[in-house]
mmCIF file of C-alpha atoms and ligand atoms in Angstrom:
data_model
loop_
_atom_site.group_PDB
_atom_site.id
_atom_site.type_symbol
_atom_site.label_atom_id
_atom_site.label_comp_id
_atom_site.label_asym_id
_atom_site.label_seq_id
_atom_site.Cartn_x
_atom_site.Cartn_y
_atom_site.Cartn_z
ATOM 1 C CA UNK A 780 80.137 -92.105 14.774
ATOM 2 C CA UNK A 781 80.527 -88.714 14.152
ATOM 3 C CA UNK A 782 82.819 -85.950 15.539
ATOM 4 C CA UNK A 783 81.580 -82.252 15.429
ATOM 5 C CA UNK A 784 79.146 -83.193 12.833
ATOM 6 C CA UNK A 785 81.534 -85.277 10.500
ATOM 7 C CA UNK A 786 81.155 -88.968 10.136
ATOM 8 C CA UNK A 787 84.309 -90.732 11.315
ATOM 9 C CA UNK A 788 85.530 -94.104 9.944
ATOM 10 C CA UNK A 789 89.136 -94.074 11.022
ATOM 11 C CA UNK A 790 90.070 -96.068 13.943
ATOM 12 C CA UNK A 791 92.022 -94.264 16.481
ATOM 13 C CA UNK A 792 90.688 -90.835 15.672
ATOM 14 C CA UNK A 793 91.840 -88.498 18.624
ATOM 15 C CA UNK A 794 88.810 -86.433 20.258
ATOM 16 C CA UNK A 795 89.091 -83.747 22.938
ATOM 17 C CA UNK A 796 86.411 -85.017 25.499
ATOM 18 C CA UNK A 797 86.360 -81.224 26.920
ATOM 19 C CA UNK A 798 85.472 -79.808 23.479
ATOM 20 C CA UNK A 799 84.285 -82.017 20.797
ATOM 21 C CA UNK A 800 80.801 -83.352 20.334
ATOM 22 C CA UNK A 801 80.803 -87.061 19.590
ATOM 23 C CA UNK A 802 77.445 -88.587 18.586
ATOM 24 C CA UNK A 803 77.028 -92.453 18.385
ATOM 25 C CA UNK A 804 73.900 -93.642 16.286
ATOM 26 C CA UNK A 805 72.821 -90.050 16.367
ATOM 27 C CA UNK A 806 73.006 -89.632 20.067
ATOM 28 C CA UNK A 807 75.631 -87.216 21.879
ATOM 29 C CA UNK A 808 77.573 -88.651 24.393
ATOM 30 C CA UNK A 809 79.090 -87.473 27.510
ATOM 31 C CA UNK A 810 82.690 -87.588 27.699
ATOM 32 C CA UNK A 811 83.519 -85.200 30.213
ATOM 33 C CA UNK A 812 82.630 -85.576 33.852
ATOM 34 C CA UNK A 813 79.112 -84.263 33.984
ATOM 35 C CA UNK A 814 78.470 -81.471 36.506
ATOM 36 C CA UNK A 815 75.160 -79.705 37.262
ATOM 37 C CA UNK A 816 75.001 -76.524 39.401
ATOM 38 C CA UNK A 817 72.305 -74.508 41.041
ATOM 39 C CA UNK A 818 72.595 -70.870 40.798
ATOM 40 C CA UNK A 819 70.555 -68.346 42.565
ATOM 41 C CA UNK A 820 70.986 -65.967 39.774
ATOM 42 C CA UNK A 821 70.754 -62.042 40.984
ATOM 43 C CA UNK A 822 68.763 -59.602 38.851
ATOM 44 C CA UNK A 823 70.933 -57.687 36.300
ATOM 45 C CA UNK A 824 72.321 -60.639 34.836
ATOM 46 C CA UNK A 825 71.435 -62.055 31.318
ATOM 47 C CA UNK A 826 71.304 -65.898 30.861
ATOM 48 C CA UNK A 827 73.757 -66.518 28.005
ATOM 49 C CA UNK A 828 76.684 -68.402 27.403
ATOM 50 C CA UNK A 829 78.481 -65.494 25.743
ATOM 51 C CA UNK A 830 77.152 -61.981 24.856
ATOM 52 C CA UNK A 831 78.420 -60.090 22.005
ATOM 53 C CA UNK A 832 77.601 -56.942 23.978
ATOM 54 C CA UNK A 833 79.802 -58.291 26.790
ATOM 55 C CA UNK A 834 76.920 -57.325 29.271
ATOM 56 C CA UNK A 835 77.028 -59.178 32.669
ATOM 57 C CA UNK A 836 76.188 -62.764 32.213
ATOM 58 C CA UNK A 837 75.476 -65.695 34.482
ATOM 59 C CA UNK A 838 78.523 -67.387 33.267
ATOM 60 C CA UNK A 839 80.340 -64.854 35.303
ATOM 61 C CA UNK A 840 79.046 -66.253 38.454
ATOM 62 C CA UNK A 841 79.958 -69.698 38.246
ATOM 63 C CA UNK A 842 83.302 -71.456 37.673
ATOM 64 C CA UNK A 843 84.694 -72.195 34.190
ATOM 65 C CA UNK A 844 83.806 -75.517 33.264
ATOM 66 C CA UNK A 845 84.409 -76.836 29.734
ATOM 67 C CA UNK A 846 80.703 -76.988 28.168
ATOM 68 C CA UNK A 847 78.745 -75.320 30.801
ATOM 69 C CA UNK A 848 75.730 -73.652 29.714
ATOM 70 C CA UNK A 849 72.485 -72.558 31.376
ATOM 71 C CA UNK A 850 69.291 -74.895 31.091
ATOM 72 C CA UNK A 851 66.605 -72.527 29.760
ATOM 73 C CA UNK A 852 66.668 -68.988 30.869
ATOM 74 C CA UNK A 853 65.736 -66.475 33.231
ATOM 75 C CA UNK A 854 65.265 -62.902 32.276
ATOM 76 C CA UNK A 855 67.788 -60.138 33.106
ATOM 77 C CA UNK A 856 65.533 -58.833 36.063
ATOM 78 C CA UNK A 857 64.354 -62.418 37.285
ATOM 79 C CA UNK A 858 66.125 -63.781 40.361
ATOM 80 C CA UNK A 859 66.371 -67.363 41.567
ATOM 81 C CA UNK A 860 66.838 -70.998 40.729
ATOM 82 C CA UNK A 861 68.702 -71.382 37.281
ATOM 83 C CA UNK A 862 70.784 -74.835 36.601
ATOM 84 C CA UNK A 863 73.712 -75.047 34.550
ATOM 85 C CA UNK A 864 75.327 -78.140 33.178
ATOM 86 C CA UNK A 865 77.913 -79.502 30.742
ATOM 87 C CA UNK A 866 75.462 -82.396 30.124
ATOM 88 C CA UNK A 867 73.585 -82.032 27.000
ATOM 89 C CA UNK A 868 71.384 -85.054 27.733
ATOM 90 C CA UNK A 869 69.890 -83.233 30.794
ATOM 91 C CA UNK A 870 69.423 -79.954 28.960
ATOM 92 C CA UNK A 871 67.360 -81.862 26.414
ATOM 93 C CA UNK A 872 65.395 -83.796 28.845
ATOM 94 C CA UNK A 873 64.321 -80.383 30.776
ATOM 95 C CA UNK A 874 63.900 -78.223 27.758
ATOM 96 C CA UNK A 875 61.844 -80.544 25.726
ATOM 97 C CA UNK A 876 58.305 -79.081 25.679
ATOM 98 C CA UNK A 877 56.876 -82.646 25.876
ATOM 99 C CA UNK A 878 58.585 -83.490 29.131
ATOM 100 C CA UNK A 879 56.407 -80.644 31.184
ATOM 101 C CA UNK A 880 58.727 -80.250 33.913
ATOM 102 C CA UNK A 881 56.852 -77.471 36.629
ATOM 103 C CA UNK A 882 58.677 -74.541 37.463
ATOM 104 C CA UNK A 883 57.272 -72.196 40.172
ATOM 105 C CA UNK A 884 57.667 -68.727 40.633
ATOM 106 C CA UNK A 885 56.964 -66.192 43.328
ATOM 107 C CA UNK A 886 55.718 -63.092 41.692
ATOM 108 C CA UNK A 887 55.043 -59.819 43.676
ATOM 109 C CA UNK A 888 52.323 -58.114 41.367
ATOM 110 C CA UNK A 889 50.670 -54.788 41.227
ATOM 111 C CA UNK A 890 47.653 -54.285 43.496
ATOM 112 C CA UNK A 891 45.186 -57.107 44.640
ATOM 113 C CA UNK A 892 43.893 -59.410 41.872
ATOM 114 C CA UNK A 893 40.282 -60.700 42.114
ATOM 115 C CA UNK A 894 39.420 -64.257 42.483
ATOM 116 C CA UNK A 895 38.404 -63.936 38.680
ATOM 117 C CA UNK A 896 41.804 -62.845 37.650
ATOM 118 C CA UNK A 897 43.406 -65.591 39.843
ATOM 119 C CA UNK A 898 41.283 -68.100 37.954
ATOM 120 C CA UNK A 899 42.033 -66.705 34.566
ATOM 121 C CA UNK A 900 45.801 -67.029 35.330
ATOM 122 C CA UNK A 901 45.021 -70.642 36.269
ATOM 123 C CA UNK A 902 42.765 -71.549 33.236
ATOM 124 C CA UNK A 903 44.940 -69.913 30.904
ATOM 125 C CA UNK A 904 45.082 -66.481 29.333
ATOM 126 C CA UNK A 905 46.111 -65.573 25.916
ATOM 127 C CA UNK A 906 49.551 -64.251 24.969
ATOM 128 C CA UNK A 907 50.703 -63.318 21.695
ATOM 129 C CA UNK A 908 48.105 -64.975 19.978
ATOM 130 C CA UNK A 909 48.033 -68.462 22.061
ATOM 131 C CA UNK A 910 46.389 -69.544 25.197
ATOM 132 C CA UNK A 911 48.623 -70.713 28.102
ATOM 133 C CA UNK A 912 48.209 -74.028 29.366
ATOM 134 C CA UNK A 913 46.762 -74.274 32.759
ATOM 135 C CA UNK A 914 48.634 -73.178 35.811
ATOM 136 C CA UNK A 915 48.501 -73.487 39.650
ATOM 137 C CA UNK A 916 48.096 -70.109 41.362
ATOM 138 C CA UNK A 917 48.126 -69.557 45.091
ATOM 139 C CA UNK A 918 47.849 -66.222 46.828
ATOM 140 C CA UNK A 919 50.688 -66.347 49.578
ATOM 141 C CA UNK A 920 50.267 -62.667 50.649
ATOM 142 C CA UNK A 921 48.341 -59.487 50.205
ATOM 143 C CA UNK A 922 49.706 -55.926 50.988
ATOM 144 C CA UNK A 923 48.121 -52.587 50.384
ATOM 145 C CA UNK A 924 49.169 -52.250 46.808
ATOM 146 C CA UNK A 925 50.850 -55.412 45.900
ATOM 147 C CA UNK A 926 50.067 -59.209 46.120
ATOM 148 C CA UNK A 927 52.489 -62.318 46.322
ATOM 149 C CA UNK A 928 51.499 -65.141 43.874
ATOM 150 C CA UNK A 929 52.996 -68.603 43.868
ATOM 151 C CA UNK A 930 52.763 -69.596 40.323
ATOM 152 C CA UNK A 931 53.506 -72.964 38.823
ATOM 153 C CA UNK A 932 53.846 -73.567 34.993
ATOM 154 C CA UNK A 933 55.216 -76.124 32.686
ATOM 155 C CA UNK A 934 55.609 -74.307 29.866
ATOM 156 C CA UNK A 935 58.496 -72.112 29.017
ATOM 157 C CA UNK A 936 57.702 -69.266 26.839
ATOM 158 C CA UNK A 937 59.665 -66.298 26.626
ATOM 159 C CA UNK A 938 58.544 -63.935 29.653
ATOM 160 C CA UNK A 939 55.634 -65.960 30.309
ATOM 161 C CA UNK A 940 54.826 -65.244 33.785
ATOM 162 C CA UNK A 941 55.340 -61.471 33.245
ATOM 163 C CA UNK A 942 53.080 -61.568 30.305
ATOM 164 C CA UNK A 943 50.380 -63.726 31.985
ATOM 165 C CA UNK A 944 50.239 -61.302 35.188
ATOM 166 C CA UNK A 945 50.191 -58.084 32.997
ATOM 167 C CA UNK A 946 47.316 -59.904 30.647
ATOM 168 C CA UNK A 947 45.184 -59.938 33.804
ATOM 169 C CA UNK A 948 46.009 -56.373 34.856
ATOM 170 C CA UNK A 949 48.316 -57.296 37.535
ATOM 171 C CA UNK A 950 51.954 -56.211 36.144
ATOM 172 C CA UNK A 951 55.017 -57.925 37.961
ATOM 173 C CA UNK A 952 56.965 -55.884 40.314
ATOM 174 C CA UNK A 953 59.511 -58.610 41.028
ATOM 175 C CA UNK A 954 59.816 -62.413 39.956
ATOM 176 C CA UNK A 955 61.782 -65.285 41.599
ATOM 177 C CA UNK A 956 61.924 -68.801 40.418
ATOM 178 C CA UNK A 957 61.812 -70.862 43.490
ATOM 179 C CA UNK A 958 61.677 -74.393 42.082
ATOM 180 C CA UNK A 959 62.066 -76.517 39.148
ATOM 181 C CA UNK A 960 60.897 -79.909 39.152
ATOM 182 C CA UNK A 961 61.777 -81.687 42.544
ATOM 183 C CA UNK A 962 64.553 -78.970 43.337
ATOM 184 C CA UNK A 963 63.973 -76.154 45.509
ATOM 185 C CA UNK A 964 66.046 -72.845 45.894
ATOM 186 C CA UNK A 965 66.068 -73.451 49.648
ATOM 187 C CA UNK A 966 68.527 -71.237 51.606
ATOM 188 C CA UNK A 967 71.143 -70.823 48.673
ATOM 189 C CA UNK A 968 72.081 -67.113 48.682
ATOM 190 C CA UNK A 969 71.687 -64.610 45.839
ATOM 191 C CA UNK A 970 74.497 -64.839 43.542
ATOM 192 C CA UNK A 971 75.772 -68.335 45.028
ATOM 193 C CA UNK A 972 75.829 -71.593 43.522
ATOM 194 C CA UNK A 973 76.314 -75.216 44.624
ATOM 195 C CA UNK A 974 76.584 -78.490 42.472
ATOM 196 C CA UNK A 975 73.789 -80.908 42.580
ATOM 197 C CA UNK A 976 74.147 -84.351 43.980
ATOM 198 C CA UNK A 977 73.884 -87.490 41.653
ATOM 199 C CA UNK A 978 70.598 -88.078 43.215
ATOM 200 C CA UNK A 979 69.395 -84.625 42.448
ATOM 201 C CA UNK A 980 70.304 -85.159 38.930
ATOM 202 C CA UNK A 981 68.530 -88.666 38.873
ATOM 203 C CA UNK A 982 65.203 -86.804 40.321
ATOM 204 C CA UNK A 983 65.442 -84.143 37.180
ATOM 205 C CA UNK A 984 65.662 -87.147 34.808
ATOM 206 C CA UNK A 985 62.856 -88.645 36.351
ATOM 207 C CA UNK A 986 60.938 -85.527 36.400
ATOM 208 C CA UNK A 987 61.415 -85.066 33.027
ATOM 209 C CA UNK A 988 59.816 -88.801 32.356
ATOM 210 C CA UNK A 989 63.410 -89.962 31.535
ATOM 211 C CA UNK A 990 64.356 -92.988 33.570
ATOM 212 C CA UNK A 991 67.754 -93.234 33.094
ATOM 213 C CA UNK A 992 70.562 -90.980 31.293
ATOM 214 C CA UNK A 993 69.675 -91.410 27.617
ATOM 215 C CA UNK A 994 73.297 -92.017 26.743
ATOM 216 C CA UNK A 995 73.998 -95.325 29.031
HETATM 217 N N1 URA B 2053 58.496 -65.980 33.111
HETATM 218 C C1 URA B 2053 59.023 -64.760 32.980
HETATM 219 O O1 URA B 2053 58.218 -63.775 32.818
HETATM 220 N N2 URA B 2053 60.230 -64.545 33.391
HETATM 221 C C2 URA B 2053 61.227 -65.233 33.488
HETATM 222 O O2 URA B 2053 62.556 -65.145 33.786
HETATM 223 C C3 URA B 2053 60.794 -66.602 33.682
HETATM 224 C C4 URA B 2053 59.429 -67.005 33.558
#
């Protein structure tokens, strides 16, 4: 067993369940009550636990819960579904690239992409020297000078959707994440959050291919 990285051999060592990181056989164990929230992130907030420059962070929109941290990240100007948890097992399950959890974004892009451009988004475009994995792309709405696309990806590269759309000549005007694995944003208002139910948390573990919580 380790506490905060130090091997413990003394019986009766006291730990703070809200603060200390305890591992048994190399695996972190959850000591505080696990809590996972869904936030509808507004634009203008950065996804970080703390910001040395004290800009508006998503943490200012949710209650203070020890150990709470965002799972993955959304760009400052991206809105929509962001999960926050104090459960490191869930964070690992959802962020491990091997687990391939789908994320769907609604992207308003400039002008009207040709079929060829849409196909290119689907089959993969080169961003920063590496081709993106296949994506699902649906045209939801076409206006005079802009188009609404639903783009589903399972990778989590930095600014991936913005870079993909720019790479095919249709820069993003606005971007919202509307689903993550089995969860949908639904009617949660911008800036509001809600607790996930135990069934929803289990559905996330299942979507990540983890049958049960790994620390059980
Ligand atoms: N892709 C992006 O470009 N931005 C995000 O915030 C999320 C996915």
